[in-house]
Short mmCIF file of N, CA and C in Angstrom, two decimals:
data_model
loop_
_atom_site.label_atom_id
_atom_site.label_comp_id
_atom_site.label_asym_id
_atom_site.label_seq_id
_atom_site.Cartn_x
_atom_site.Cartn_y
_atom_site.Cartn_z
N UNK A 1 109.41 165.67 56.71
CA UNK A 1 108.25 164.86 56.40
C UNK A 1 108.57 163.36 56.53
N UNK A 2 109.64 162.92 56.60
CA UNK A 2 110.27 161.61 56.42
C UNK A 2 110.96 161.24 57.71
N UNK A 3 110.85 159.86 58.19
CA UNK A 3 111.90 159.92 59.43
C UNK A 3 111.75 158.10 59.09
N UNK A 4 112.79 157.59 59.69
CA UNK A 4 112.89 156.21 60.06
C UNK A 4 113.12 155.79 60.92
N UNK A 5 112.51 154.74 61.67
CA UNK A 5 112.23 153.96 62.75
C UNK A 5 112.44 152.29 62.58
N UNK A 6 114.05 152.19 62.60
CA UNK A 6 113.74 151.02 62.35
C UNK A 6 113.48 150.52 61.25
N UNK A 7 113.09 149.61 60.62
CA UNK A 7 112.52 148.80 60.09
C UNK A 7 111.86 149.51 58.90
N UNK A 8 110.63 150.67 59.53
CA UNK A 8 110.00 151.44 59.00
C UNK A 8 110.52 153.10 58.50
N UNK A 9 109.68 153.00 57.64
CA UNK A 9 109.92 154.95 57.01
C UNK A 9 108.47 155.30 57.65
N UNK A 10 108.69 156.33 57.77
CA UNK A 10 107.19 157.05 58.56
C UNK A 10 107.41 158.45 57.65
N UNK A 11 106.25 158.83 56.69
CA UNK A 11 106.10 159.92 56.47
C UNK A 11 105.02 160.59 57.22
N UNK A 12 105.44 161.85 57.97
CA UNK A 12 104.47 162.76 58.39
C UNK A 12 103.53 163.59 57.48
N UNK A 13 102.35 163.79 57.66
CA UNK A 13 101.32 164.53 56.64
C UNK A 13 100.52 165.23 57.63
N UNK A 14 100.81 166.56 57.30
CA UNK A 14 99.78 167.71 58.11
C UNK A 14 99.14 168.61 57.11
N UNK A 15 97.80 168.91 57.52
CA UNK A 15 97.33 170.10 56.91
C UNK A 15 96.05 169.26 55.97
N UNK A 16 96.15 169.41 55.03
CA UNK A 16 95.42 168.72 53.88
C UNK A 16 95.68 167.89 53.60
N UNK A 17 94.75 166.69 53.13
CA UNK A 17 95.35 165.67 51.49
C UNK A 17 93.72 165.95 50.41
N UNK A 18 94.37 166.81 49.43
CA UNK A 18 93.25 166.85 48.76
C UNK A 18 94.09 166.74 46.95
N UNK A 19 93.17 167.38 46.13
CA UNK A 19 93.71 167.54 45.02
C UNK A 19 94.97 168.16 44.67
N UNK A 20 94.72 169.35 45.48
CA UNK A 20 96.43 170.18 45.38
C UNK A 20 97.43 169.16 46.30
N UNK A 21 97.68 168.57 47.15
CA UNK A 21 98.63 168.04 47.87
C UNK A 21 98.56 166.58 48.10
N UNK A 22 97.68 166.07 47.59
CA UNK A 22 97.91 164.69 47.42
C UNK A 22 98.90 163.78 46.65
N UNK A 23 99.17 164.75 45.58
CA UNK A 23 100.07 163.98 44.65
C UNK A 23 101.90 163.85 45.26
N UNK A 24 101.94 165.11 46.00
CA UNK A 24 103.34 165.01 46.66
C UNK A 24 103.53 163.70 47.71
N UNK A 25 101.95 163.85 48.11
CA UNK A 25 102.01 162.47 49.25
C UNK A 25 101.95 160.84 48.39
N UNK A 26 101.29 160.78 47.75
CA UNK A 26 101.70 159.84 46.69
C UNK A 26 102.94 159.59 46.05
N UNK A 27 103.68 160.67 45.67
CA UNK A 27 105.07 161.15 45.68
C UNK A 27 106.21 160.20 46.21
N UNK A 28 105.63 161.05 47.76
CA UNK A 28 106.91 159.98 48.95
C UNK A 28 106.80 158.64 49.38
N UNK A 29 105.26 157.99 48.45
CA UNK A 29 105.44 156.84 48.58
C UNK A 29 105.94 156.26 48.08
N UNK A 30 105.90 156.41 46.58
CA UNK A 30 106.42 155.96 45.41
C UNK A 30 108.06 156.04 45.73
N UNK A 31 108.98 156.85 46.21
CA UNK A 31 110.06 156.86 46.36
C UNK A 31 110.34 156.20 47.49
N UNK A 32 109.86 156.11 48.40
CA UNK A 32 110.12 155.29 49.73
C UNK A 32 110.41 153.84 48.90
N UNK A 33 109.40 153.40 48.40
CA UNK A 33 109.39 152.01 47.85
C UNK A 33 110.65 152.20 46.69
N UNK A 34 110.80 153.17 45.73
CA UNK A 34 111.76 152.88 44.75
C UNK A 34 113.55 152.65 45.37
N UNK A 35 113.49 153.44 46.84
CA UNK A 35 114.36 152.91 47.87
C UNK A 35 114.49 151.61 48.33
N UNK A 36 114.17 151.05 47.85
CA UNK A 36 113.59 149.31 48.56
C UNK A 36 112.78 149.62 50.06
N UNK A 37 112.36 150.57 50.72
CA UNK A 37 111.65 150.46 51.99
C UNK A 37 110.41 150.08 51.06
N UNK A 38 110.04 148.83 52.23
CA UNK A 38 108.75 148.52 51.72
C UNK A 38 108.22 148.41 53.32
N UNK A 39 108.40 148.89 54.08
CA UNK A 39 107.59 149.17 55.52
C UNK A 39 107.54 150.60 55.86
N UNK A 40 105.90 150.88 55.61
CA UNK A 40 105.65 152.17 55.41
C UNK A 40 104.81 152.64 56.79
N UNK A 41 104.99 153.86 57.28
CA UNK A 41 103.79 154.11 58.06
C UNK A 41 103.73 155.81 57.52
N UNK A 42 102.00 155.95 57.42
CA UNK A 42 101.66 157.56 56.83
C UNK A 42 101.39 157.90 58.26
N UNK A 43 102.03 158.94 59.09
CA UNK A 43 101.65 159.38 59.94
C UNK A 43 100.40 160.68 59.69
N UNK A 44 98.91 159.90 59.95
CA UNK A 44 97.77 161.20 59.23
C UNK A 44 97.59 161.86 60.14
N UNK A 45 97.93 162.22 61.64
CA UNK A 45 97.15 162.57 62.88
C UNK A 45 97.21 163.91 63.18
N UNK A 46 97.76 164.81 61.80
CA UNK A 46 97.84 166.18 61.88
C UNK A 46 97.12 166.57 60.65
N UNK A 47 96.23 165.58 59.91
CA UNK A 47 95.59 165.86 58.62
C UNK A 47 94.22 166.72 59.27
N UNK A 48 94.17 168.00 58.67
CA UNK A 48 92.86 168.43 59.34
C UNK A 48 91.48 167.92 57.87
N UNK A 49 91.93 167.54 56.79
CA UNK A 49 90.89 167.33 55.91
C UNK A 49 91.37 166.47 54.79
N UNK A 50 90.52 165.56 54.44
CA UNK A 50 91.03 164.92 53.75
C UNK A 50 89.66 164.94 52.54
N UNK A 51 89.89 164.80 51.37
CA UNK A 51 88.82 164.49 49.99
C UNK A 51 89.27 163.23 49.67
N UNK A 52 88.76 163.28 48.37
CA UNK A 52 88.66 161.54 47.52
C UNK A 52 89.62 161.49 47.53
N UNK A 53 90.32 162.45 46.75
CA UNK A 53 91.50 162.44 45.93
C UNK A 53 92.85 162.29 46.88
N UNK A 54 92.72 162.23 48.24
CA UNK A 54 93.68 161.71 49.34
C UNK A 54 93.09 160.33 50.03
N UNK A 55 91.69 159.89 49.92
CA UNK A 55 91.21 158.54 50.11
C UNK A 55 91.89 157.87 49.04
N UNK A 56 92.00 158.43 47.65
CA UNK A 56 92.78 157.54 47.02
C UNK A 56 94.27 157.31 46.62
N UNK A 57 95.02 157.82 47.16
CA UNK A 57 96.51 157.90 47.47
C UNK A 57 96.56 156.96 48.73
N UNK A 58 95.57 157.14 49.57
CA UNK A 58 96.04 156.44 50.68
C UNK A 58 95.55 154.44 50.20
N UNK A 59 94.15 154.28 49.17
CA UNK A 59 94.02 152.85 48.68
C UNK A 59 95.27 153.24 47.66
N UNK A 60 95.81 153.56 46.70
CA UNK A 60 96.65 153.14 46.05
C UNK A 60 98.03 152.66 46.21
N UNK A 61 98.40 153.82 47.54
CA UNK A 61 99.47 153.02 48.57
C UNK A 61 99.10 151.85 49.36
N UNK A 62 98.13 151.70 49.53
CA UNK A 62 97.87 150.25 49.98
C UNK A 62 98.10 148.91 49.29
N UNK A 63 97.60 149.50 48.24
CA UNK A 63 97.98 148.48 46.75
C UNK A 63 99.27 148.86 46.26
N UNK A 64 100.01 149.32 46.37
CA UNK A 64 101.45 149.52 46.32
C UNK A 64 102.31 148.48 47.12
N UNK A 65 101.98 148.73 48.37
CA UNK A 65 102.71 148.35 49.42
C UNK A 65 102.37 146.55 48.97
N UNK A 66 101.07 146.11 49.13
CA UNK A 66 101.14 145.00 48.81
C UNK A 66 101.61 144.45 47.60
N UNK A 67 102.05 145.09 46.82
CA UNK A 67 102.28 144.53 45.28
C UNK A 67 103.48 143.79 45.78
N UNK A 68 104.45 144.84 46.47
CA UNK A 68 105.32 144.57 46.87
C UNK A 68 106.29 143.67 47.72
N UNK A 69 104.82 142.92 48.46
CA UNK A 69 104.92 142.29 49.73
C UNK A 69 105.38 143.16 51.12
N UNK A 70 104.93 144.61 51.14
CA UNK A 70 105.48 145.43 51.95
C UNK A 70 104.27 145.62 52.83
N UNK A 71 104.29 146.42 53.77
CA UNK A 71 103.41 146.66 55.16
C UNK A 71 103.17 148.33 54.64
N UNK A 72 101.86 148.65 55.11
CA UNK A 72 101.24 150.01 55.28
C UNK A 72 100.46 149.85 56.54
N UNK A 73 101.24 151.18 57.84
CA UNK A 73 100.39 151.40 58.46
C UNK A 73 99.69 152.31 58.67
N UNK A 74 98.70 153.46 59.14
CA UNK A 74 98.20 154.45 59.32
C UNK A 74 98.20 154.81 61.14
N UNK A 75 98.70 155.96 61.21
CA UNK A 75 98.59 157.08 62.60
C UNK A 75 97.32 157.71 62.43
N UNK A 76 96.30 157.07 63.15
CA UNK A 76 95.08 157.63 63.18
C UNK A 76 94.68 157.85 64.76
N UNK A 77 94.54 159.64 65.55
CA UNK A 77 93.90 159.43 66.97
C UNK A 77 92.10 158.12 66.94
N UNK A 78 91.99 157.72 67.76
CA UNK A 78 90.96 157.18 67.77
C UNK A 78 89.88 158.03 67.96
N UNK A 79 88.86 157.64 67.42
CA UNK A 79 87.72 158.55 67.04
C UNK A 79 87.16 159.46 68.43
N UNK A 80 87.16 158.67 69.55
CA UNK A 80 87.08 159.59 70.53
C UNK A 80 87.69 160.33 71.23
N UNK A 81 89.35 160.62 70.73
CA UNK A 81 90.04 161.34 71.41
C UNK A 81 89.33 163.01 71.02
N UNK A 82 90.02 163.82 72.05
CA UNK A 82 89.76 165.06 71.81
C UNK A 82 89.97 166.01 70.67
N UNK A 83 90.75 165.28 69.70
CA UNK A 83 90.95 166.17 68.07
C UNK A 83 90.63 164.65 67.55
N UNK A 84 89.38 164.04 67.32
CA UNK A 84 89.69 162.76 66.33
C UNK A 84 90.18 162.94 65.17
N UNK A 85 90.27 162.19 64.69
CA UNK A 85 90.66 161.99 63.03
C UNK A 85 89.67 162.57 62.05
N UNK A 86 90.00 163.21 61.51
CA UNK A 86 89.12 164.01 60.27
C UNK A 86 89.06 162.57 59.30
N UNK A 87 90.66 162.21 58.65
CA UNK A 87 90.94 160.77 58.22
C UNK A 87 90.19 159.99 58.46
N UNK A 88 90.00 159.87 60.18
CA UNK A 88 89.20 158.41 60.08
C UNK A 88 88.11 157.85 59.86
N UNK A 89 87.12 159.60 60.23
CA UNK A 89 85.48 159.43 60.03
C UNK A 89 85.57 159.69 58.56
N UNK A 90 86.25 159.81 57.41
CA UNK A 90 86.28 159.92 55.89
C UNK A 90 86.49 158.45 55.53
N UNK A 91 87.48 157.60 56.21
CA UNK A 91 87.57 156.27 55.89
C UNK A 91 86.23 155.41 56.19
N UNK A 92 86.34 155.73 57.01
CA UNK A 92 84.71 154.80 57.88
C UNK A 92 82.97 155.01 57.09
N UNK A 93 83.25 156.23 56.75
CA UNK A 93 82.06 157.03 56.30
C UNK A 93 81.71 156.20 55.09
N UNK A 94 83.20 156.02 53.96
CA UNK A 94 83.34 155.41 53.09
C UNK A 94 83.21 153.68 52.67
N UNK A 95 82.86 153.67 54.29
CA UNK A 95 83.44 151.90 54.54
C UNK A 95 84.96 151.76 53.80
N UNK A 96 85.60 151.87 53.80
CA UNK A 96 87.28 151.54 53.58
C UNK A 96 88.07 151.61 54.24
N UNK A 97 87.43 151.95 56.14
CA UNK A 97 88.38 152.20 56.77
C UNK A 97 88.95 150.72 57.43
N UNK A 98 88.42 149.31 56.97
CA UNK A 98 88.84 148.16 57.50
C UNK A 98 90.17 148.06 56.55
N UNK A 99 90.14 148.50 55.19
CA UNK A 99 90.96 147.84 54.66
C UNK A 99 92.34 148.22 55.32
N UNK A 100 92.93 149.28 55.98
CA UNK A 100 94.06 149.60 56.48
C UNK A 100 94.58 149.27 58.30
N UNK A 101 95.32 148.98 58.71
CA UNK A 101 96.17 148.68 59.77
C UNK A 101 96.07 149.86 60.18
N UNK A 102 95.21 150.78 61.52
CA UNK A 102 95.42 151.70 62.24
C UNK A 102 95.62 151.58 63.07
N UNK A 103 96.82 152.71 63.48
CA UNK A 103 97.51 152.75 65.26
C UNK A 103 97.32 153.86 65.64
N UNK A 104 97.18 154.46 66.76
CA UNK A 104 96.99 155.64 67.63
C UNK A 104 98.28 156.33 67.94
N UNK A 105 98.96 155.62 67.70
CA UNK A 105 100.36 156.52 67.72
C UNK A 105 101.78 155.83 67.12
N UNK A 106 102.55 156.71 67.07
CA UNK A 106 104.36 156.38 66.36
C UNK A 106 104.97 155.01 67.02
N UNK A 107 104.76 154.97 68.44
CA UNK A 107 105.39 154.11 69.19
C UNK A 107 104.17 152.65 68.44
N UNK A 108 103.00 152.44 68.39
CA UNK A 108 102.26 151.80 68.38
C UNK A 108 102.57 150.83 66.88
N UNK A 109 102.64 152.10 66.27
CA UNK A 109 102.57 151.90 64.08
C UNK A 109 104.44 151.44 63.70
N UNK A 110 105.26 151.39 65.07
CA UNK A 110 106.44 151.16 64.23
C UNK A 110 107.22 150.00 65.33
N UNK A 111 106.21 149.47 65.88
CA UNK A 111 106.69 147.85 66.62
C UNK A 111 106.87 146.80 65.51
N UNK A 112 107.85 145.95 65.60
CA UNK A 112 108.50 145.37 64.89
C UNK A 112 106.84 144.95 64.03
N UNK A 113 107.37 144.40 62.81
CA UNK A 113 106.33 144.09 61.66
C UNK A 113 106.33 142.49 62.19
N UNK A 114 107.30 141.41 62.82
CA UNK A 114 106.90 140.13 63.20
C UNK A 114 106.16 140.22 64.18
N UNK A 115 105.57 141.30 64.52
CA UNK A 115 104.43 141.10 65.88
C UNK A 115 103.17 141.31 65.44
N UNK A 116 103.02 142.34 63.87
CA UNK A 116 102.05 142.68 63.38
C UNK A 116 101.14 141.43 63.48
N UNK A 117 101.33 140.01 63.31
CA UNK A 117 100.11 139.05 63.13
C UNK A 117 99.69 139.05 64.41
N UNK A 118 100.15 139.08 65.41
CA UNK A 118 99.15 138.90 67.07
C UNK A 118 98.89 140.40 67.37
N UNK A 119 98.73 141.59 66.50
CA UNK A 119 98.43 143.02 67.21
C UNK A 119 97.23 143.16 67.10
N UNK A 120 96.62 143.77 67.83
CA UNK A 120 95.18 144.01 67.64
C UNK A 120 94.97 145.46 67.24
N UNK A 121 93.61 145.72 66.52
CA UNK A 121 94.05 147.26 65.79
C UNK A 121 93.29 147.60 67.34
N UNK A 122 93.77 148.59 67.62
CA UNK A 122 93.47 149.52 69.25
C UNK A 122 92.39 150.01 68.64
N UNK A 123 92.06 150.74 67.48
CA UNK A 123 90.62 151.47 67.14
C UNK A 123 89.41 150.81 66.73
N UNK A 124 89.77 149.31 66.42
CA UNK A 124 88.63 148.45 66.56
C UNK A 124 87.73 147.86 67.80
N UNK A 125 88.68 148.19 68.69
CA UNK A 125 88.13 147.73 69.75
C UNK A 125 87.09 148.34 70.14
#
């Protein structure tokens, strides 16, 4: 579930984030950071469903990460690829999907964090 890239920790998340499995994913954030990594990326792009109760693990790691002065990014396919994001139309639906940094892929979400101020989010476009 865990890999590092650099700079960054990337946890992978497949399957669900709901009530039963959200809290483990909340979990590996909380320990990523109690590690001193404070450059996070949630890889969601194998989440087939997501509820509140994983919309809010993913704002509370957001507010984590910043407490910290740390980076959160999100692995979200863009809405028109051929499996979009279950994630992303739940973020959007919600309006909350501005508040997070989304990339379309691993290579994209784990380029150095001093480039993060000139990146453009690819799914806004």
């Amino acid at each position: 579930m865990e890999d590092r890239r650099g700079e960054w920790v990337v946890l992978q998340v497949s399957g669900e984030m709901d009530l039963v499995t959200s809290p483990a994913v909340r979990q590996h954030v909380h320990d990523a950071v109690a590690e001193g990594r404070h450059w996070l990326v949630l890889d969601l792009s194998e989440v087939r469903f997501c509820d509140s109760s994983g919309v809010g693990v993913l704002i509370a790691a957001r507010r984590l990460m910043r407490s910290c002065s740390g980076r959160l990014r999100l692995i979200l396919p863009p809405q028109g690829a051929a499996h979009g994001s279950h994630v992303h139309r739940v973020l959007a639906a919600l309006g909350v999907r501005r508040l997070f940094d989304v990339y379309p892929d691993l290579g994209a979400a784990t380029q150095p964090a001093e480039e993060e101020e000139d990146a453009v989010d690819p799914l806004s476009a």
